[in-house]
Coordinates of C-alpha atoms in Angstrom, one line a residue:
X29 CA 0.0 0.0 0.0
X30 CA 1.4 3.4 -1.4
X31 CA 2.1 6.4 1.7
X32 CA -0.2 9.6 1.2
X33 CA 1.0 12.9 2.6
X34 CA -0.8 12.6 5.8
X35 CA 1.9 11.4 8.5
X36 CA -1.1 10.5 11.0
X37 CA -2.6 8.2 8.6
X38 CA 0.5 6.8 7.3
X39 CA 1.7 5.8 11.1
X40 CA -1.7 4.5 11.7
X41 CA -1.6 2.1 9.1
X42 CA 2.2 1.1 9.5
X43 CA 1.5 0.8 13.8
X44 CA -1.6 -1.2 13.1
X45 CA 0.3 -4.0 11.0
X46 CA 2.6 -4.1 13.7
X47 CA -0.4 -3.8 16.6
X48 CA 0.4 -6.9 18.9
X49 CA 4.4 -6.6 18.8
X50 CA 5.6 -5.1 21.8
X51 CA 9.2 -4.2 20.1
X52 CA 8.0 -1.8 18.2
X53 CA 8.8 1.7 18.6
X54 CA 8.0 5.1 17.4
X55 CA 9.7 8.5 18.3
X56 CA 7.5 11.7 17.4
X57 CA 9.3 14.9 16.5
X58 CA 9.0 17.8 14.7
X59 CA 11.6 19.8 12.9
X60 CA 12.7 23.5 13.3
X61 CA 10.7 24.0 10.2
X62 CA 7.5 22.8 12.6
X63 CA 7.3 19.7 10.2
X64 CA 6.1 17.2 12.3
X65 CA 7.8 13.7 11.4
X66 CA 7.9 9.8 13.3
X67 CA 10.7 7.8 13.8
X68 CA 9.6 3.6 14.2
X69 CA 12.3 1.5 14.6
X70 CA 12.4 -2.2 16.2
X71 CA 13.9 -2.0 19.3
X72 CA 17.0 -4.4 20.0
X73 CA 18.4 -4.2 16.6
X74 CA 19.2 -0.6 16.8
X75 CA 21.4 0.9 19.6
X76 CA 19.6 3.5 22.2
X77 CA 22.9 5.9 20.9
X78 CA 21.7 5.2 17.5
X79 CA 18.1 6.6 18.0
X80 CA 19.2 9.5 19.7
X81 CA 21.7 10.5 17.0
X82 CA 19.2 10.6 14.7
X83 CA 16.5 12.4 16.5
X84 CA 19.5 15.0 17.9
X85 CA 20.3 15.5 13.9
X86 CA 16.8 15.5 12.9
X87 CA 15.6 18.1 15.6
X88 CA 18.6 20.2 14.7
X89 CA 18.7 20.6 11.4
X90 CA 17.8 24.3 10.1
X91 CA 17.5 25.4 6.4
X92 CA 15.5 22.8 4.9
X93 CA 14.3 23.1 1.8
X94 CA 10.9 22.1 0.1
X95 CA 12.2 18.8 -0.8
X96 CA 12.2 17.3 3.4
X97 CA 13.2 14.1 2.8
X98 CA 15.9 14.9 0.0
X99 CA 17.3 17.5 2.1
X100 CA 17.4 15.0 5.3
X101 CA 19.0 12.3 2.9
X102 CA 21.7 14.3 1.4
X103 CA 22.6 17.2 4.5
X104 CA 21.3 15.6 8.0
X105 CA 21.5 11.8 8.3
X106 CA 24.2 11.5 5.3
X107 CA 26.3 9.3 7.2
X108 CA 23.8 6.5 7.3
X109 CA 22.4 4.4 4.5
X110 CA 19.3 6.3 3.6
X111 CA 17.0 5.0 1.5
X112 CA 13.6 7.2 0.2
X113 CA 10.5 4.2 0.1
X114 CA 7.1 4.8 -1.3
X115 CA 4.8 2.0 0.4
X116 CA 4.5 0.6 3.5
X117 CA 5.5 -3.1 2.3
X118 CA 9.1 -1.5 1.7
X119 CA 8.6 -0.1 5.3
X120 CA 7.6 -3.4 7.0
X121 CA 10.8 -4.6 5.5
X122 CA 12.9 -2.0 6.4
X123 CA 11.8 -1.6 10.4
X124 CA 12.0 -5.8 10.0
X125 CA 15.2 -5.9 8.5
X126 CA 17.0 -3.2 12.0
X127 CA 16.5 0.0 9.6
X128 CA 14.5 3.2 11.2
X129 CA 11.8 3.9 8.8
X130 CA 11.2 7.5 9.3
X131 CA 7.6 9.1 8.3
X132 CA 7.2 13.2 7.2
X133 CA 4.2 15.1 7.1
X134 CA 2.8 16.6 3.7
X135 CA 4.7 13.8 1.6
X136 CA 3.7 10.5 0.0
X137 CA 7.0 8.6 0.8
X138 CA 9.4 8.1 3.9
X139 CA 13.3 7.3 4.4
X140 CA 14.7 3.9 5.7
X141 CA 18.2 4.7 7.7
X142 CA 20.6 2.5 8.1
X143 CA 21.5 2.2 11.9
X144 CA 20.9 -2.0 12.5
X145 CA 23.6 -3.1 15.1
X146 CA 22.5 -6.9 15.4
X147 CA 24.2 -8.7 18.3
X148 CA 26.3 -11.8 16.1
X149 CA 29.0 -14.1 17.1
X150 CA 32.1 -13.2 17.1
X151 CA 34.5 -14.9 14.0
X152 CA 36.3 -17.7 15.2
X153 CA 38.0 -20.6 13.9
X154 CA 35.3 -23.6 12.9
X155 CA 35.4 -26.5 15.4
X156 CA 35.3 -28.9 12.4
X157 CA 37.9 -27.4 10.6
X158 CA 40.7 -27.2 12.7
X159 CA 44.0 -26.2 11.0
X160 CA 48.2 -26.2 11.8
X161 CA 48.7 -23.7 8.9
X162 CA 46.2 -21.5 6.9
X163 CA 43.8 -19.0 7.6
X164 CA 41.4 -19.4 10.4
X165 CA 38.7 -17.5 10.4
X166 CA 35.1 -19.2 9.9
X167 CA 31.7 -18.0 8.9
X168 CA 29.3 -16.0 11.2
X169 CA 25.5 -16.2 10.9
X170 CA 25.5 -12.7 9.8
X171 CA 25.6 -12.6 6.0
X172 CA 26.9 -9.2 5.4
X173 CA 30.3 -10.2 7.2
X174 CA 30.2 -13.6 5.2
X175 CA 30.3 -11.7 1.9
X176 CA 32.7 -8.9 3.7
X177 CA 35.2 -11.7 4.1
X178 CA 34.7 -13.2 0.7
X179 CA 35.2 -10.1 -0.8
X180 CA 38.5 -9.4 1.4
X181 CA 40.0 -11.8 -0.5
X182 CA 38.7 -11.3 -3.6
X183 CA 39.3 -7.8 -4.6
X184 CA 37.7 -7.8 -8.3
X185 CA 34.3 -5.9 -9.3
X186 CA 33.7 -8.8 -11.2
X187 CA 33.0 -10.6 -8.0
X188 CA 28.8 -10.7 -8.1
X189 CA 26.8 -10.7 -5.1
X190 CA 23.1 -11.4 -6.5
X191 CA 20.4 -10.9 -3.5
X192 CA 17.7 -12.9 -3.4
X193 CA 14.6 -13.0 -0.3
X194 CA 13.5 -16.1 0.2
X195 CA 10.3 -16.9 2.2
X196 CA 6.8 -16.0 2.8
X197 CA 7.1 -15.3 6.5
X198 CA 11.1 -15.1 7.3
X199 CA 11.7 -13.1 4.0
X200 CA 15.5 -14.8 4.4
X201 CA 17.8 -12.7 2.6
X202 CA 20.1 -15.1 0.1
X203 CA 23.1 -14.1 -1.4
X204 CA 23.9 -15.8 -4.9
X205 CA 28.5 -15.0 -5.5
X206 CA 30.5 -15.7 -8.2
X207 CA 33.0 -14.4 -10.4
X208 CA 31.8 -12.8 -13.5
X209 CA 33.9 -14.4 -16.7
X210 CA 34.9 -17.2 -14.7
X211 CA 31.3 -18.7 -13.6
X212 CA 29.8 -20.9 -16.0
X213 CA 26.4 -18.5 -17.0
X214 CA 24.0 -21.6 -17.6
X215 CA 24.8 -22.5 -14.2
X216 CA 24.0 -19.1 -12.4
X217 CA 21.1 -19.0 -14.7
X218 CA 20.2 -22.3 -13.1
X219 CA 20.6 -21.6 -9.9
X220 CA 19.4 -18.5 -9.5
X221 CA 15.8 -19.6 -11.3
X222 CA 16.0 -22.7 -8.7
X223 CA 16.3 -20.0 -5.8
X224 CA 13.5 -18.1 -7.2
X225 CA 11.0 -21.0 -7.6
X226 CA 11.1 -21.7 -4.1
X227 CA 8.0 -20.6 -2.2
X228 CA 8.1 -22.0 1.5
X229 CA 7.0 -20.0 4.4
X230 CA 10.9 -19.7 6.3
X231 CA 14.0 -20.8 5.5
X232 CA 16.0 -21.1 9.1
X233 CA 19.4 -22.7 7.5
X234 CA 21.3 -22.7 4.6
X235 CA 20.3 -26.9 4.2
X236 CA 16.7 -25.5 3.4
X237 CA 18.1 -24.3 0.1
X238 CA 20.3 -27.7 -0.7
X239 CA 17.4 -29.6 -0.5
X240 CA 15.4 -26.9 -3.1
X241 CA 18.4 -26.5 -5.2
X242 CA 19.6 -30.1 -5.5
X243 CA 19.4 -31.7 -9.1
X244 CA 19.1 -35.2 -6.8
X245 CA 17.3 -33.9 -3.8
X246 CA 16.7 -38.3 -2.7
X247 CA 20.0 -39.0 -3.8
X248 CA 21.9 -40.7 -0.6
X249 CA 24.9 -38.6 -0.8
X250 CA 25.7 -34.9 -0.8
X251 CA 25.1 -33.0 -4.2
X252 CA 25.9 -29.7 -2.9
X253 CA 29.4 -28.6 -1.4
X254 CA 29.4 -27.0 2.5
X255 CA 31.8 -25.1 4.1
X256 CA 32.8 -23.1 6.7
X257 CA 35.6 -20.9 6.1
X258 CA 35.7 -17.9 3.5
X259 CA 39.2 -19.1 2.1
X260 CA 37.6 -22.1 1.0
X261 CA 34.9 -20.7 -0.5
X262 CA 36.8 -18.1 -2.0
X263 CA 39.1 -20.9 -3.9
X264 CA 36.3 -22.9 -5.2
X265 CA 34.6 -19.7 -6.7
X266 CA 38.1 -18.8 -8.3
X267 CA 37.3 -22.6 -10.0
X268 CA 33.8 -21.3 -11.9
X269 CA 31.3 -22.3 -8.9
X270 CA 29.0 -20.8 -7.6
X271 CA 28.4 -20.2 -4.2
X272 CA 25.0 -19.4 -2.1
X273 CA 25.3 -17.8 1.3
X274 CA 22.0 -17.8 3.4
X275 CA 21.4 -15.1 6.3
X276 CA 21.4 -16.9 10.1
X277 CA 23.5 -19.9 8.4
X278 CA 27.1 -20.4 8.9
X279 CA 27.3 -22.8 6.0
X280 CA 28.4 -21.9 2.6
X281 CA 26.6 -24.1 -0.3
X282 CA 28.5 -24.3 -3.7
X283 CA 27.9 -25.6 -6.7
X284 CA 29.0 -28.2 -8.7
X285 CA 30.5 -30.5 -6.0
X286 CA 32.1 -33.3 -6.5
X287 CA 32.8 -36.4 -4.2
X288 CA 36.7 -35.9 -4.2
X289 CA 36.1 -32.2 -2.7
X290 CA 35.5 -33.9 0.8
X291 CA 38.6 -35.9 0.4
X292 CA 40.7 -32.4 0.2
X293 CA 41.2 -29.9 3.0
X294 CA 42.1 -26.3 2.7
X295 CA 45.4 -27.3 4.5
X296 CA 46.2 -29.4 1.3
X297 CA 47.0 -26.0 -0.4
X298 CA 49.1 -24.5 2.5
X299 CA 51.5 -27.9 2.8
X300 CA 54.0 -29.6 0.7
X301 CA 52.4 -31.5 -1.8
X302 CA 53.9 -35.0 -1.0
X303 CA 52.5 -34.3 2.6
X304 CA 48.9 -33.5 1.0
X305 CA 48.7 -36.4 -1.2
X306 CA 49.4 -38.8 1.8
X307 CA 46.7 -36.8 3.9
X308 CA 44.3 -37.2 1.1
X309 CA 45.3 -41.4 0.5
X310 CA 45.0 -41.9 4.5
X311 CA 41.5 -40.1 4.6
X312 CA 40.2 -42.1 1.7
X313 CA 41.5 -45.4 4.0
X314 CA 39.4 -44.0 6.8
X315 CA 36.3 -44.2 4.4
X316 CA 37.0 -47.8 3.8
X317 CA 38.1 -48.6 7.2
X318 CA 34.9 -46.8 8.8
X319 CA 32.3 -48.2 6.1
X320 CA 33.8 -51.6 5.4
X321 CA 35.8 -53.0 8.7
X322 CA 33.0 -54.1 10.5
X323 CA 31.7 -56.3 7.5
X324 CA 34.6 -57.7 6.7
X325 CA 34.9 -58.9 10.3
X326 CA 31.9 -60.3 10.3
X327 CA 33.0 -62.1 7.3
X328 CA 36.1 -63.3 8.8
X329 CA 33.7 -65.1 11.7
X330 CA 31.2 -66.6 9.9
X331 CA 32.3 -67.3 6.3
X332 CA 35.9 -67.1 5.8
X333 CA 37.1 -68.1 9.2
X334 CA 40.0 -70.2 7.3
X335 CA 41.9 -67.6 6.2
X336 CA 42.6 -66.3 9.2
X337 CA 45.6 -67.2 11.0
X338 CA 45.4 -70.2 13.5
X339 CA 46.4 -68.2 16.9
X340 CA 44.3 -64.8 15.3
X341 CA 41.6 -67.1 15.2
X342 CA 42.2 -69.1 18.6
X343 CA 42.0 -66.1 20.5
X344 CA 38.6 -65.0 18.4
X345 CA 37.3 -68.2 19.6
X346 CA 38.2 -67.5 22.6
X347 CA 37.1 -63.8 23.2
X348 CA 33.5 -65.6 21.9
X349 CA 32.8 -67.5 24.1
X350 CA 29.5 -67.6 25.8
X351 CA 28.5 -64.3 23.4
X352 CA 24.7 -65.2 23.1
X353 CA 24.4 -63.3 19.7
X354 CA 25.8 -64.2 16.1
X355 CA 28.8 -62.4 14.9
X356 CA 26.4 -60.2 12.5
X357 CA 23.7 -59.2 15.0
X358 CA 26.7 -58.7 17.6
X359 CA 27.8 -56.1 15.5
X360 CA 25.1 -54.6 14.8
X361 CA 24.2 -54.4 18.9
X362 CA 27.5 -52.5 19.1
X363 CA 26.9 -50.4 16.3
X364 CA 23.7 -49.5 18.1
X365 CA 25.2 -48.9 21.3
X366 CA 27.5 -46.8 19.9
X367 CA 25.1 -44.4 18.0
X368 CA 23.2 -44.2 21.3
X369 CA 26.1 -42.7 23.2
X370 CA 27.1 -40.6 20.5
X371 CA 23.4 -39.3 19.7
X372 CA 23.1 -39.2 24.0
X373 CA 26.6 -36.9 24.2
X374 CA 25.7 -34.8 21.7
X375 CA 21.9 -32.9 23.6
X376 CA 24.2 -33.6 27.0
X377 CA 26.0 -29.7 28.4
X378 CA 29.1 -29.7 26.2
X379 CA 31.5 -30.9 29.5
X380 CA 29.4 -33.8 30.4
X381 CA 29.1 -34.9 27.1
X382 CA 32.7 -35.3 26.2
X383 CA 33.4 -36.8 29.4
X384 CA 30.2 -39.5 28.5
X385 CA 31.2 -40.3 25.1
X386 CA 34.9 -41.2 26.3
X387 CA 34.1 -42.6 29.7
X388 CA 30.4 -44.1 28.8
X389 CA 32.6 -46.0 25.4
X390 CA 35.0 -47.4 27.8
X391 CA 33.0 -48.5 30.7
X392 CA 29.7 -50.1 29.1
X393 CA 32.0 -51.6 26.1
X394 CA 34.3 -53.2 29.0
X395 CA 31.3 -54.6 31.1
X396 CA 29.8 -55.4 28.4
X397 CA 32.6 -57.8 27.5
X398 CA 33.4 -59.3 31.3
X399 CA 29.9 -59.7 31.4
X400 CA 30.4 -62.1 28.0
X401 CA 27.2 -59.9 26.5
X402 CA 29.6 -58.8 23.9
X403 CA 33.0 -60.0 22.4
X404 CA 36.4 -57.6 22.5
X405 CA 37.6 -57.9 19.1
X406 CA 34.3 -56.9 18.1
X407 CA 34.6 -53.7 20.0
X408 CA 37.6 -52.6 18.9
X409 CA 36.6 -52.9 15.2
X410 CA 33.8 -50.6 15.9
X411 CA 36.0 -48.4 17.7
X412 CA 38.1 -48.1 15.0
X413 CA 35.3 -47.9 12.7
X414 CA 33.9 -44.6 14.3
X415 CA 36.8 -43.0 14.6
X416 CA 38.0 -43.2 10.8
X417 CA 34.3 -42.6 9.9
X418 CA 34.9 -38.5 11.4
X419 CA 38.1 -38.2 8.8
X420 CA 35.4 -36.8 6.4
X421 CA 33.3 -35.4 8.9
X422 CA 30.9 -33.9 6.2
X423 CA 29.7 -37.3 4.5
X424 CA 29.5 -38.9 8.0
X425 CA 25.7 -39.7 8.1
X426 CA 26.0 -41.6 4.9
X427 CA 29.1 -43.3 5.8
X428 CA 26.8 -44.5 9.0
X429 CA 24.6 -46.0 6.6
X430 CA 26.9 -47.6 4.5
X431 CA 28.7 -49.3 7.5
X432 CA 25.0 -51.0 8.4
X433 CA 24.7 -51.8 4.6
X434 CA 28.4 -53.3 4.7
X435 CA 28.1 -55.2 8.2
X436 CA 24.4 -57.0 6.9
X437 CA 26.2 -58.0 3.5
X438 CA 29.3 -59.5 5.4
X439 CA 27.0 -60.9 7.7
X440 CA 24.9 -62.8 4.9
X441 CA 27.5 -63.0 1.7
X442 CA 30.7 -62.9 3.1
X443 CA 33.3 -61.3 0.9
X444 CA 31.5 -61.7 -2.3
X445 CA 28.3 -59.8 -0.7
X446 CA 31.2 -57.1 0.8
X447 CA 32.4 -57.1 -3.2
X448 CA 29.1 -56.9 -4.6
X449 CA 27.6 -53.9 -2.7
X450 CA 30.7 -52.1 -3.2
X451 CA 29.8 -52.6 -7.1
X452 CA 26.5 -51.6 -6.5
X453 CA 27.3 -48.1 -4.8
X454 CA 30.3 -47.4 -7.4
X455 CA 27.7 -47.8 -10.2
X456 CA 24.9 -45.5 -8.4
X457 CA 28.0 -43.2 -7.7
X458 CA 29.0 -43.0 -11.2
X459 CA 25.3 -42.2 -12.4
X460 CA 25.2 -39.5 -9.8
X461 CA 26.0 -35.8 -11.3
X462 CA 25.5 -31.8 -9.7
X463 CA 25.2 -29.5 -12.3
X464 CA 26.8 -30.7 -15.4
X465 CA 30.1 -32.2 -12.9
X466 CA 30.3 -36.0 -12.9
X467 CA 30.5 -37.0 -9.2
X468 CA 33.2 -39.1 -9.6
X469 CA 35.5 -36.7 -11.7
X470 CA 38.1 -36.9 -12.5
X471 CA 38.2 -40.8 -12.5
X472 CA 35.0 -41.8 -13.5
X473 CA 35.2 -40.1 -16.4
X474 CA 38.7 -39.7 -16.7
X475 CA 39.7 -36.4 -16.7
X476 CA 43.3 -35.8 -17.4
X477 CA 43.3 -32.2 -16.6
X478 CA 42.4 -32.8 -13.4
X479 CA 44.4 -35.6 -12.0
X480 CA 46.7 -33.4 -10.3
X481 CA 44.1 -32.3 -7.5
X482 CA 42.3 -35.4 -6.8
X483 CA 43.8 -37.9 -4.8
X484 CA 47.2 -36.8 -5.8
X485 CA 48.5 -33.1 -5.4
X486 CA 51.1 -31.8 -7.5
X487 CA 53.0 -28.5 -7.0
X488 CA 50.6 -25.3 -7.7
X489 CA 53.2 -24.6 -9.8
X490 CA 51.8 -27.4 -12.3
X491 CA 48.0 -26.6 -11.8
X492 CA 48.1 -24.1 -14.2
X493 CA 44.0 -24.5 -15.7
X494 CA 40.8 -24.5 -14.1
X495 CA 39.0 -27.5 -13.5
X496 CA 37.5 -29.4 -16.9
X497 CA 35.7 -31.7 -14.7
X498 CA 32.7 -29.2 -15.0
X499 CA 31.5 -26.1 -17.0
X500 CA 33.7 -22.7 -16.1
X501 CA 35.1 -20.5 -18.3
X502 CA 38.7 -18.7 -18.7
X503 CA 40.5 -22.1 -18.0
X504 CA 44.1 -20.4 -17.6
X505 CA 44.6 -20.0 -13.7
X506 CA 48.2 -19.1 -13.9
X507 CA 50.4 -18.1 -16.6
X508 CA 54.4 -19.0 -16.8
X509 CA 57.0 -16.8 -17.2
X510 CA 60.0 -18.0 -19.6
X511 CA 61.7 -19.3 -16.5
X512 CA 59.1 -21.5 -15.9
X513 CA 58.2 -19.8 -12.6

């Protein structure tokens, strides 16, 4: 609805939308002029000083022209962002979004100022992505200092920051970034239609979006990349994605993603490359170790006990005895038990539950065992199991999965059901794709190009194009100089 030039009409109607919210406040004033103006603001996501400032300037201001709002824009309240608004929809947003909406007799439109001073967390390092060497700094859940620190290191105008608002009711403010000439445009077309098709009454999280914006939305692993650091980010957009930043979320989407992205860490780039390659071979072991140990163990017990050597299998025998459960549903109880204490640790004060998951392992797993409920080796395999599972801490509730998948096929084909299944997720792997990137590039299809930041990194030096595993443009990332430096 438009403003007319009456201010006592124009506050009625803006004070009546917001008639049973108690945070909602108005400051009448009138200049020397003996216009008569309101000031309505939301109180808590603008300082007291703030309000004061304003109303000091306002009341203070002498020689005003004809044009009132111009003249406050340009001469009074300069140094905030002033904006002049026509309607009392942009007004709702304004007062909603921390802005002081502020109301003048005798004219059809008003002026949003730029005073919101949200309370946010403080950056700090993310406690998932721990480093020795490299930057620290992680994402907030403000996204104006998300983008601040994306564009700190990325100091190009053709850096894009497209806003979009998302939601009936939470009207979440969205922040499509990429690199203009770098960015694949079919993709930002893509994604930026995706984001506008969505028609939900909130979005609280920046996994809201995933699930909209997902080519394979049922697909049992990740099709959208996550992070939580701004160098990251900023990298992967230097590549030709696209990243989507979501207000109140500290997680950063991109797209394409690939499956080998969770297998490298920013600390890969700030090491030696012999060092990253064997980081990057030793997390890929803790993806088989934590998916396919506890299968194969159960294999060993009740298929393929032969193989294993006599006094290996002598003390298995022994550690057995008197277990009232077979070798597969054993494991399965542990698996259980250990999802319980995890899941238990997790909603427990942050103190307690560290000391439960530690001590509460240790103690039930050992009485457990004397109390021949449960075997020892069978323990330790699990053990083993969850730990390696936490190497790629972002594909850990699928890995979950696939260790149940892999214990039940051990448990009922031995090695050749272990061998079989592994086929089977290859193959649904392989059809998988996220935005025009195979998810198993650059192996399945080869891609030559790429093979030096896969599994294996090679010096910087050497990674001289942009990724051809998926669409970008301007492939040249670095160019030589005749000494080959």
């Amino acid at each position: 609805m438009d403003f007319v030039k009456d201010l006592e009409t124009n506050k009625k109607k803006l004070l009546e939308l917001f008639s049973n919210n108690a945070d909602i406040k108005h400051r009448d004033i009138s200049l020397k002029t003996g216009v008569r103006c309101s000031f309505i603001f939301l109180e808590g996501a603008i300082e007291p000083e703030s309000v004061r400032d304003v109303l000091k300037r306002l009341m203070d201001a002498d020689k005003i022209t004809k044009d009132v709002p111009m003249y406050l824009k340009l001469h009074v309240i300069n140094t905030f962002g002033v904006d002049e608004i026509e309607s009392t929809d942009q007004a709702i947003r304004g007062v909603l979004d921390g802005n002081g909406v502020l109301l003048i007799d005798g004219f059809d439109k008003a002026l949003t100022i730029g005073c919101a001073q949200w309370t946010t967390r403080a950056i700090a390092e993310p406690p998932t992505s721990a480093l020795l060497m490299g930057p620290r700094e992680g994402f907030t859940e403000d996204i104006k200092t998300n983008i601040t620190m994306i564009r700190r290191r990325l100091h190009t105008p053709a850096f894009v920051y497209e806003k979009h608002s998302i939601g009936r009711y939470s009207n979440t403010e969205v922040a499509l970034c990429y690199i203009k000439g770098i960015a694949d445009d079919n993709i930002v077309q893509k994604v930026s239609h995706r984001l506008k098709l969505i028609d939900i009454d909130g979005i609280i999280d920046s996994n809201y979006i995933a699930q909209f914006i997902s080519e394979k939305p049922n697909s049992l692993f990740r099709t959208i990349g996550v992070a939580e650091k701004p160098d990251i980010i900023a990298s992967k957009i230097l590549e030709g994605r696209v990243a989507i930043i979501v207000n109140g979320s500290p997680m950063v989407l991109t797209v394409p993603f690939i499956f080998f992205e969770d297998i490298q860490e920013s600390g890969d780039y700030y090491t030696k490359s012999t060092r990253a390659t064997f980081l990057r071979f030793l997390r890929l072991l803790g993806i088989l170790l934590g998916t396919q140990l506890p299968g194969i163990y159960v294999s060993l017990r009740v298929f393929h006990y032969m193989s294993m050597p006599i006094d290996y299998l002598i003390t298995i025998l022994n550690s057995s005895q008197g277990v009232p459960f077979s070798p597969m549903y054993e494991m399965l109880f542990v698996i259980l038990l250990f999802e319980i204490i995890h899941e238990a640790s997790l909603r427990m004060p942050r103190y307690v539950g560290m000391a439960m998951s530690i001590v509460g392992a240790l103690v039930l797993g050992d009485t457990a065992v004397k109390a021949g409920l449960l075997s020892s080796p069978t323990v330790m395999f699990v053990s083993i199991s969850a730990i390696s599972l936490y190497m790629i801490p972002n594909q850990v509730g699928v890995f979950k999965l696939f260790r149940l998948m892999f214990t039940i096929a051990g448990g009922m084909g031995g090695f050749l059901g272990i061998i079989l299944l592994e086929f089977v997720l290859l193959a649904y792997m392989a059809s998988l794709d996220s935005y025009g990137a195979p998810y198993l590039a650059p192996y399945a299809p080869k891609v030559h190009q790429d093979l030096g930041d896969a599994l294996i990194k090679t010096d910087i030096r050497l990674d001289t194009m942009r990724p051809f595993s998926f669409p970008n443009k301007n492939k040249r990332r670095i160019k030589l100089n005749e000494e080959g430096n």
